[in-house]
Amino acid sequence: MPKRKAKHSGWTYGKRQKIPINLVDKEENYSEEDQISLLPDVILISILSLLGIRDAARTCVLSKRWIYVWKQITCLNFDDIDALSKPQKKRRQRVKTTSSYNWVNQVLQLHHGPSLDEFKIRSSSLNCSPSSSEIDNWIEFAMWRRVQGLEIDLEAGRRSRFSSPSYIFPDKPFRSPFGISCIKSLKHLSLSFVNITGELVEHFLSYCELLEHLCISCSDQLVKLKVAGSSLRLKFLQISECTSLGLVEIWAPNLVSFIYKGMLGYWDSIRLRHAPLLVNVSLAESTRSIIAPFLSVKSCIPQLVTLNMHMNLNSRGVVWLPEFPEFTCLKDISLSVIATDRLSLLALTKLIERSPFLHRFTLKLRWVRDSCQRNMQKVNKCPHQCLKVVKFSGFVGSIIDTELATYFTENAVALETFIIDLKKVVVEESTPLSEFVTTQKKMRATRKRALQIGEKLPPGAELIVV
């Protein structure tokens, strides 16, 4: 019996061609035109831009018209290059990486759209890459298409917490007059585990008049950054885990949200000169106290609406913060605290008591071993008239977290919902504390203590245990 001829995977106006690898799984033919195909190309492109690249590419088998529609999508989201390329399992990592990059190059070569709304790259194999020129080309491709949102996330390739990024963001292409004209449409720039200098970031801030969102994370080359300008539209700024960063100077009249996560604990690392619209602040310091970044934003405390802080308790069980001024507008507090089984959490109530209009309080506990003796604290009764939602994550039912929970049952007179999360218990050491061993027996005891807290809630309040 003669062998059946293999079907071709695609065609274009009478001339058959092979659709690029991994873009289309099979061919489907429709004899009748459906209602969706009656829509104009602009609407079809908008619809396909909401899909993943693989799903959008599969539509090319619907009819001759659809062959080119997907090639004009405005969102190219390579969220995980390795997962998209799907190389053979037995190939070595170098072959896998090459296949991943070839797949992205194929898509970019086929793309015919004049502009891009979004371009995102997330890679977990950069350390195995033969050359960073591939990513340079991708970034230039996006810029030449006058992309509005550019996100490069290479942190998935990080081998350890202390490993350094190896990729350097290209500089020269965006210094020329043509390069400057191409970056003017940029509204969103997010770089993670990408080395970029403060001078280049300031260059983007100077010429990207529409830029509203800026995020720089894990960049060793970022030493000094000045975010300043009376015409800046910047509304969101995030600077995280840049180990060489010594100074961030901010003069941003439209800034609404600021996230800072320090690594070296410089006492004068943030200089907030002018930010009259700043209402959302998140601060974290991994090596020293939170006091330095807190003092740097102290001038905007009266206008804050949400405050998120990561902090430690010192050996005396006191939060490393100065005397709190009154937060007259603060409605939402979220604290991530590294606590011990010996030090009281009641020191946190000082912050709560200085927030008379607080609506929501969230506490995320991370536990560490401590050999010091139990530290007792007393707090005065302070009714909270506006506090309606309290959430505990990492609750283990120890004396430490139970006494803080009791504080809320006694003082939050308008409380509506008390949420206790028993699942997200994090112990910072490899050897878990004996008190926090997550056996079924221990979980039952913890749940019992959580339910006992519910019995003390004010009338009308609901306890939710997850």
Coordinates of C-alpha atoms in Angstrom, one line a residue:
M1 CA 0.0 0.0 0.0
P2 CA 1.5 3.4 -0.9
K3 CA 2.3 5.8 1.9
R4 CA -0.1 8.6 2.5
K5 CA 1.3 12.0 1.8
A6 CA 1.8 14.2 4.8
K7 CA -0.4 17.3 5.0
H8 CA 1.3 20.7 4.8
S9 CA 0.9 22.7 7.9
G10 CA -0.1 26.0 6.2
W11 CA -0.5 28.0 3.1
T12 CA -0.5 31.5 1.8
Y13 CA -2.4 32.6 -1.3
G14 CA -1.8 29.6 -3.5
K15 CA 1.8 29.0 -2.3
R16 CA 2.2 26.5 0.5
Q17 CA 4.7 27.2 3.2
K18 CA 5.6 25.6 6.5
I19 CA 4.3 27.3 9.6
P20 CA 7.2 27.9 12.1
I21 CA 7.9 25.2 14.7
N22 CA 5.7 25.0 17.7
L23 CA 3.3 27.7 16.5
V24 CA 0.5 25.6 15.1
D25 CA -0.4 22.0 16.1
K26 CA -2.8 21.1 13.4
E27 CA -4.7 22.5 10.4
E28 CA -8.4 23.1 10.5
N29 CA -10.5 24.2 7.5
Y30 CA -13.8 26.0 7.5
S31 CA -15.9 26.2 4.4
E32 CA -18.2 28.9 5.7
E33 CA -17.2 32.3 7.0
D34 CA -18.2 32.7 10.7
Q35 CA -19.5 35.9 12.3
I36 CA -16.1 36.7 14.0
S37 CA -14.4 36.9 10.6
L38 CA -16.8 39.6 9.5
L39 CA -15.2 42.0 12.1
P40 CA -12.6 44.5 10.9
D41 CA -8.9 43.7 11.3
V42 CA -8.5 46.2 14.0
I43 CA -11.0 44.5 16.3
L44 CA -9.6 41.0 15.5
I45 CA -6.1 42.1 16.3
S46 CA -7.3 43.5 19.6
I47 CA -9.0 40.2 20.5
L48 CA -6.0 38.1 19.5
S49 CA -3.7 40.4 21.5
L50 CA -5.5 39.1 24.6
L51 CA -4.5 35.5 23.9
G52 CA -1.2 33.8 24.4
I53 CA 1.2 33.8 21.4
R54 CA 0.7 30.1 20.7
D55 CA -3.1 30.4 20.8
A56 CA -3.1 33.5 18.6
A57 CA -0.8 31.8 16.0
R58 CA -3.2 28.8 15.8
T59 CA -5.9 31.0 14.3
C60 CA -3.9 31.2 11.0
V61 CA -5.5 27.9 9.9
L62 CA -9.0 29.4 9.9
S63 CA -8.8 31.0 6.5
K64 CA -6.5 32.9 4.1
R65 CA -7.4 36.1 5.8
W66 CA -6.4 34.9 9.2
I67 CA -2.9 33.9 8.1
Y68 CA -1.7 37.4 8.6
V69 CA -4.0 38.7 11.4
W70 CA -2.2 37.1 14.3
K71 CA 1.1 38.6 13.0
Q72 CA -0.1 42.1 13.9
I73 CA -1.0 41.5 17.6
T74 CA 0.0 44.3 19.9
C75 CA 1.0 42.3 22.9
L76 CA 4.0 39.9 22.7
N77 CA 4.2 38.2 26.1
F78 CA 7.0 35.6 26.3
D79 CA 6.1 34.9 29.9
D80 CA 8.3 31.7 30.1
I81 CA 10.5 31.2 27.0
D82 CA 11.5 27.7 28.0
A83 CA 7.9 26.5 28.6
L84 CA 6.8 28.0 25.2
S85 CA 9.5 26.4 23.1
K86 CA 9.0 22.8 24.6
P87 CA 12.3 21.3 23.6
Q88 CA 12.9 17.6 23.8
K89 CA 13.5 16.3 27.3
K90 CA 16.7 14.5 26.5
R91 CA 18.5 17.5 25.0
R92 CA 21.2 19.3 27.0
Q93 CA 20.6 22.7 28.6
R94 CA 22.6 24.5 26.0
V95 CA 20.5 23.0 23.2
K96 CA 17.3 23.9 25.1
T97 CA 18.4 27.5 25.5
T98 CA 19.2 27.8 21.8
S99 CA 15.9 26.3 20.8
S100 CA 14.1 28.8 23.1
Y101 CA 15.9 31.8 21.5
N102 CA 15.2 30.5 18.0
W103 CA 11.5 30.2 18.8
V104 CA 11.4 33.9 20.0
N105 CA 13.3 35.0 16.9
Q106 CA 10.9 33.2 14.6
V107 CA 7.9 35.0 16.2
L108 CA 9.6 38.4 15.9
Q109 CA 10.5 37.8 12.3
L110 CA 6.9 37.0 11.5
H111 CA 5.5 40.0 13.3
H112 CA 4.3 42.8 11.0
G113 CA 2.5 45.1 13.4
P114 CA 3.6 48.8 13.3
S115 CA 3.5 49.2 17.1
L116 CA 3.4 47.3 20.4
D117 CA 1.4 47.9 23.5
E118 CA 3.3 45.4 25.5
F119 CA 6.5 43.3 25.2
K120 CA 7.5 40.9 28.0
I121 CA 10.4 38.5 28.3
R122 CA 10.8 36.1 31.2
S123 CA 13.7 33.7 31.0
S124 CA 14.9 31.0 33.4
S125 CA 18.0 30.0 31.3
L126 CA 20.0 33.2 30.9
N127 CA 23.0 31.8 32.7
C128 CA 23.2 29.1 30.0
S129 CA 22.9 31.6 27.1
P130 CA 25.8 31.7 24.6
S131 CA 25.3 35.4 24.1
S132 CA 23.3 38.3 25.5
S133 CA 23.1 39.9 22.0
E134 CA 19.9 37.9 21.5
I135 CA 18.1 39.8 24.3
D136 CA 19.7 43.1 23.0
N137 CA 18.0 42.4 19.7
W138 CA 14.6 41.7 21.3
I139 CA 14.7 44.9 23.3
E140 CA 15.7 46.9 20.2
F141 CA 12.9 45.2 18.3
A142 CA 10.4 46.3 20.9
M143 CA 11.7 49.9 21.0
W144 CA 11.7 50.3 17.3
R145 CA 8.0 49.2 17.4
R146 CA 7.5 52.1 19.9
V147 CA 6.4 49.8 22.6
Q148 CA 4.4 51.3 25.5
G149 CA 5.1 48.6 28.1
L150 CA 8.5 46.8 28.3
E151 CA 9.2 44.2 31.0
I152 CA 12.4 42.1 31.2
D153 CA 12.4 39.6 34.0
L154 CA 15.5 37.4 34.2
E155 CA 15.4 36.7 37.9
A156 CA 14.1 33.2 37.2
G157 CA 17.7 32.4 36.1
R158 CA 19.1 33.4 39.5
R159 CA 21.1 30.4 40.9
S160 CA 21.0 31.7 44.5
R161 CA 19.9 34.7 46.5
F162 CA 23.4 36.3 46.3
S163 CA 24.1 35.6 42.6
S164 CA 24.6 38.6 40.4
P165 CA 22.9 39.4 37.2
S166 CA 25.0 38.8 34.1
Y167 CA 22.9 40.7 31.5
I168 CA 23.6 44.4 30.9
F169 CA 20.8 46.5 29.4
P170 CA 22.0 48.0 26.0
D171 CA 22.9 51.7 26.2
K172 CA 24.1 53.0 22.8
P173 CA 20.9 52.3 20.7
F174 CA 18.8 54.7 22.8
R175 CA 21.3 57.6 22.8
S176 CA 20.9 58.4 19.1
P177 CA 18.2 60.8 17.9
F178 CA 16.3 57.9 16.3
G179 CA 16.5 55.8 19.5
I180 CA 15.3 58.8 21.6
S181 CA 12.3 59.2 19.2
C182 CA 11.4 55.5 19.7
I183 CA 11.4 55.5 23.5
K184 CA 9.1 58.5 23.8
S185 CA 6.0 56.2 23.7
L186 CA 7.2 54.2 26.7
K187 CA 4.7 54.2 29.6
H188 CA 5.8 51.2 31.6
L189 CA 9.4 50.0 32.2
S190 CA 10.2 47.0 34.5
L191 CA 13.6 45.4 34.7
S192 CA 14.4 42.5 37.1
F193 CA 17.8 40.9 37.4
V194 CA 19.1 43.2 34.7
N195 CA 22.1 45.4 35.1
I196 CA 21.4 49.0 34.3
T197 CA 23.2 52.2 35.3
G198 CA 21.6 55.2 37.0
E199 CA 22.6 57.4 34.1
L200 CA 20.7 55.3 31.6
V201 CA 17.6 55.2 33.9
E202 CA 17.7 59.0 34.2
H203 CA 18.1 59.2 30.4
F204 CA 14.8 57.3 30.0
L205 CA 13.2 59.5 32.6
S206 CA 14.3 62.6 30.7
Y207 CA 13.0 61.6 27.3
C208 CA 10.1 59.2 28.1
E209 CA 7.6 61.9 28.7
L210 CA 4.7 59.4 29.1
L211 CA 6.5 57.1 31.6
E212 CA 4.2 56.4 34.5
H213 CA 5.6 53.1 35.9
L214 CA 9.2 52.3 36.7
C215 CA 10.5 49.2 38.4
I216 CA 14.2 48.4 38.9
S217 CA 15.0 45.2 40.8
C218 CA 18.3 43.3 41.4
S219 CA 20.7 45.6 39.5
D220 CA 24.3 45.6 40.7
Q221 CA 25.2 48.6 38.4
L222 CA 22.6 50.9 39.9
V223 CA 24.7 53.0 42.3
K224 CA 23.0 56.4 42.3
L225 CA 19.5 57.4 41.0
K226 CA 17.9 60.7 40.6
V227 CA 14.2 60.6 39.9
A228 CA 13.4 64.3 39.5
G229 CA 11.6 66.7 37.1
S230 CA 8.7 69.0 37.3
S231 CA 7.2 67.4 34.1
L232 CA 7.5 63.8 35.3
R233 CA 4.3 61.8 34.9
L234 CA 5.8 59.0 37.0
K235 CA 3.1 57.5 39.3
F236 CA 4.7 54.2 40.4
L237 CA 8.3 53.7 41.5
Q238 CA 9.9 50.5 42.8
I239 CA 13.6 50.0 43.7
S240 CA 14.4 46.6 45.1
E241 CA 17.5 44.6 46.1
C242 CA 20.1 46.8 44.2
T243 CA 23.1 45.8 46.3
S244 CA 25.3 48.8 45.2
L245 CA 22.7 51.5 45.6
G246 CA 23.8 54.3 47.8
L247 CA 21.3 57.0 47.0
V248 CA 17.8 57.5 45.6
E249 CA 16.7 61.1 45.2
I250 CA 13.0 61.7 44.5
W251 CA 11.4 64.9 43.2
A252 CA 8.2 63.6 41.5
P253 CA 5.1 65.8 41.6
N254 CA 2.8 62.9 40.3
L255 CA 4.2 60.0 42.3
V256 CA 1.4 58.0 44.0
S257 CA 3.2 54.7 45.0
F258 CA 6.7 54.0 46.1
I259 CA 8.2 50.6 46.9
Y260 CA 11.7 50.3 48.4
K261 CA 13.6 47.2 49.5
G262 CA 17.1 47.9 50.6
M263 CA 20.0 45.5 50.8
L264 CA 22.9 47.3 52.6
G265 CA 21.1 49.5 55.0
Y266 CA 22.6 52.9 54.2
W267 CA 21.3 55.5 56.6
D268 CA 20.8 58.2 53.9
S269 CA 19.8 56.0 51.0
I270 CA 16.5 57.7 50.2
R271 CA 16.0 61.5 49.9
L272 CA 12.4 62.3 49.4
R273 CA 12.4 65.9 48.3
H274 CA 8.9 66.4 46.8
A275 CA 6.0 64.0 46.4
P276 CA 2.7 65.8 47.3
L277 CA 0.5 63.0 45.8
L278 CA 2.4 60.0 47.5
V279 CA -0.2 57.9 49.4
N280 CA 1.1 54.3 49.1
V281 CA 4.4 53.3 50.6
S282 CA 6.2 50.0 51.0
L283 CA 9.5 49.8 52.9
A284 CA 11.8 46.9 53.6
E285 CA 15.4 46.6 54.8
S286 CA 17.0 43.2 54.8
T287 CA 20.2 43.8 56.8
R288 CA 19.5 46.6 59.2
S289 CA 16.6 48.3 60.9
I290 CA 13.7 49.9 59.0
I291 CA 14.3 53.2 60.8
A292 CA 16.4 54.8 58.0
P293 CA 13.9 54.4 55.1
F294 CA 11.1 55.2 57.5
L295 CA 12.6 58.5 58.4
S296 CA 13.3 59.3 54.8
V297 CA 9.5 59.3 54.0
K298 CA 8.5 60.9 57.3
S299 CA 7.5 64.1 55.6
C300 CA 4.7 62.4 53.7
I301 CA 3.2 60.5 56.7
P302 CA 0.2 62.8 57.1
Q303 CA -1.0 62.0 53.6
L304 CA -0.3 58.2 53.5
V305 CA -3.3 55.9 52.9
T306 CA -1.6 52.5 52.8
L307 CA 1.7 51.5 54.5
N308 CA 3.5 48.2 54.0
M309 CA 6.6 47.4 56.1
H310 CA 9.0 44.5 56.6
M311 CA 10.6 44.6 60.0
N312 CA 12.5 42.7 62.7
L313 CA 12.0 42.7 66.4
N314 CA 15.2 43.4 68.3
S315 CA 16.5 41.5 71.3
R316 CA 14.2 43.5 73.6
G317 CA 11.1 42.8 71.5
V318 CA 10.8 46.4 70.3
V319 CA 10.1 47.4 66.8
W320 CA 13.1 49.3 65.3
L321 CA 11.2 52.5 64.6
P322 CA 11.2 56.0 66.0
E323 CA 8.2 57.6 67.8
F324 CA 5.3 57.5 65.5
P325 CA 3.6 60.7 64.4
E326 CA -0.2 60.5 63.8
F327 CA -1.2 58.9 60.5
T328 CA -4.3 61.0 59.9
C329 CA -5.2 59.4 56.5
L330 CA -3.9 55.9 57.0
K331 CA -6.5 53.2 56.3
D332 CA -4.5 50.1 55.5
I333 CA -1.4 48.7 57.3
S334 CA 0.4 45.5 56.2
L335 CA 3.4 44.3 58.3
S336 CA 5.7 41.4 57.6
V337 CA 7.5 40.7 60.8
I338 CA 10.4 38.3 61.6
A339 CA 9.3 37.2 65.1
T340 CA 10.5 34.7 67.7
D341 CA 8.7 32.5 70.2
R342 CA 10.1 34.7 73.0
L343 CA 9.5 38.3 72.1
S344 CA 6.2 40.0 72.4
L345 CA 4.4 41.4 69.3
L346 CA 2.5 44.0 71.4
A347 CA 5.1 46.6 70.4
L348 CA 3.2 46.8 67.0
T349 CA 0.2 48.3 68.7
K350 CA 2.0 51.6 69.0
L351 CA 1.7 52.0 65.2
I352 CA -1.9 51.0 65.3
E353 CA -2.8 53.4 68.0
R354 CA -1.3 56.3 66.0
S355 CA -3.7 55.4 63.1
P356 CA -7.1 56.5 64.3
F357 CA -8.8 55.9 60.9
L358 CA -7.3 52.5 60.2
H359 CA -9.7 50.2 58.4
R360 CA -7.6 47.1 57.7
F361 CA -4.6 45.5 59.5
T362 CA -2.6 42.6 58.0
L363 CA 0.2 40.8 59.8
K364 CA 2.5 38.2 58.1
L365 CA 4.7 36.4 60.6
R366 CA 7.9 34.6 59.9
W367 CA 9.4 32.7 62.8
V368 CA 13.0 32.3 63.9
R369 CA 14.7 30.5 66.8
D370 CA 15.6 32.6 69.8
S371 CA 17.1 31.4 73.1
C372 CA 16.3 34.5 75.1
Q373 CA 13.7 34.5 77.9
R374 CA 10.1 35.4 77.4
N375 CA 9.6 39.2 77.2
M376 CA 6.3 40.4 78.7
Q377 CA 4.7 43.7 77.7
K378 CA 1.6 45.5 78.8
V379 CA -0.5 47.8 76.7
N380 CA -3.2 50.3 77.6
K381 CA -6.7 49.8 76.3
C382 CA -7.3 51.9 73.2
P383 CA -10.6 51.4 71.4
H384 CA -10.3 51.4 67.6
Q385 CA -13.5 52.9 66.1
C386 CA -12.7 52.3 62.4
L387 CA -10.8 49.0 62.3
K388 CA -13.0 46.5 60.5
V389 CA -10.7 43.8 59.1
V390 CA -7.8 42.0 60.7
K391 CA -5.8 39.2 59.1
F392 CA -3.1 37.0 60.6
S393 CA -0.8 34.9 58.3
G394 CA 1.6 32.5 59.9
F395 CA -0.5 32.1 63.0
V396 CA 0.7 29.1 65.2
G397 CA -1.3 29.7 68.3
S398 CA 1.6 30.5 70.5
I399 CA 1.5 32.9 73.5
I400 CA 3.1 35.5 71.3
D401 CA 0.6 35.7 68.5
T402 CA -2.4 34.8 70.7
E403 CA -1.9 37.9 72.9
L404 CA -1.8 40.2 69.9
A405 CA -4.9 38.6 68.6
T406 CA -6.5 39.1 72.0
Y407 CA -5.6 42.8 71.8
F408 CA -7.7 43.2 68.7
T409 CA -10.7 41.3 70.2
E410 CA -10.6 43.7 73.2
N411 CA -10.0 47.0 71.3
A412 CA -11.4 46.7 67.8
V413 CA -15.0 47.6 68.7
A414 CA -16.2 48.0 65.1
L415 CA -14.5 44.8 63.9
E416 CA -16.4 42.9 61.1
T417 CA -13.9 40.2 60.0
F418 CA -11.0 38.4 61.7
I419 CA -9.1 36.2 59.3
I420 CA -6.5 33.6 60.7
D421 CA -4.4 31.8 58.1
L422 CA -3.0 28.5 59.5
K423 CA -1.4 27.4 56.3
K424 CA 1.4 30.0 55.6
V425 CA 3.7 29.2 58.5
V426 CA 7.3 30.1 57.6
V427 CA 10.3 29.1 59.9
E428 CA 13.5 30.9 58.8
E429 CA 15.8 28.0 59.9
S430 CA 16.2 24.5 58.5
T431 CA 15.5 23.0 61.9
P432 CA 12.0 24.0 62.8
L433 CA 11.1 25.2 66.2
S434 CA 9.7 22.4 68.3
E435 CA 6.7 24.5 69.2
F436 CA 5.8 25.0 65.5
V437 CA 6.1 21.4 64.2
T438 CA 3.3 21.1 61.7
T439 CA 1.9 17.7 62.6
Q440 CA -1.8 17.0 62.4
K441 CA -2.0 17.0 66.1
K442 CA -0.4 20.4 66.3
M443 CA -2.7 21.8 63.5
R444 CA -5.7 20.6 65.5
A445 CA -4.4 22.4 68.6
T446 CA -3.7 25.6 66.6
R447 CA -7.2 25.5 65.0
K448 CA -8.7 25.1 68.5
R449 CA -6.8 28.2 69.8
A450 CA -8.0 30.1 66.7
L451 CA -11.6 29.2 67.4
Q452 CA -11.2 30.3 71.0
I453 CA -10.2 33.8 69.7
G454 CA -13.5 33.8 67.8
E455 CA -15.4 33.4 71.0
K456 CA -14.0 36.7 72.2
L457 CA -14.9 38.8 69.1
P458 CA -17.2 41.7 69.5
P459 CA -20.9 41.2 68.6
G460 CA -21.4 40.9 64.8
A461 CA -17.8 40.1 64.0
E462 CA -17.0 37.0 61.9
L463 CA -14.1 34.6 62.3
I464 CA -12.6 33.0 59.2
V465 CA -10.0 30.3 59.7
V466 CA -8.2 29.0 56.6

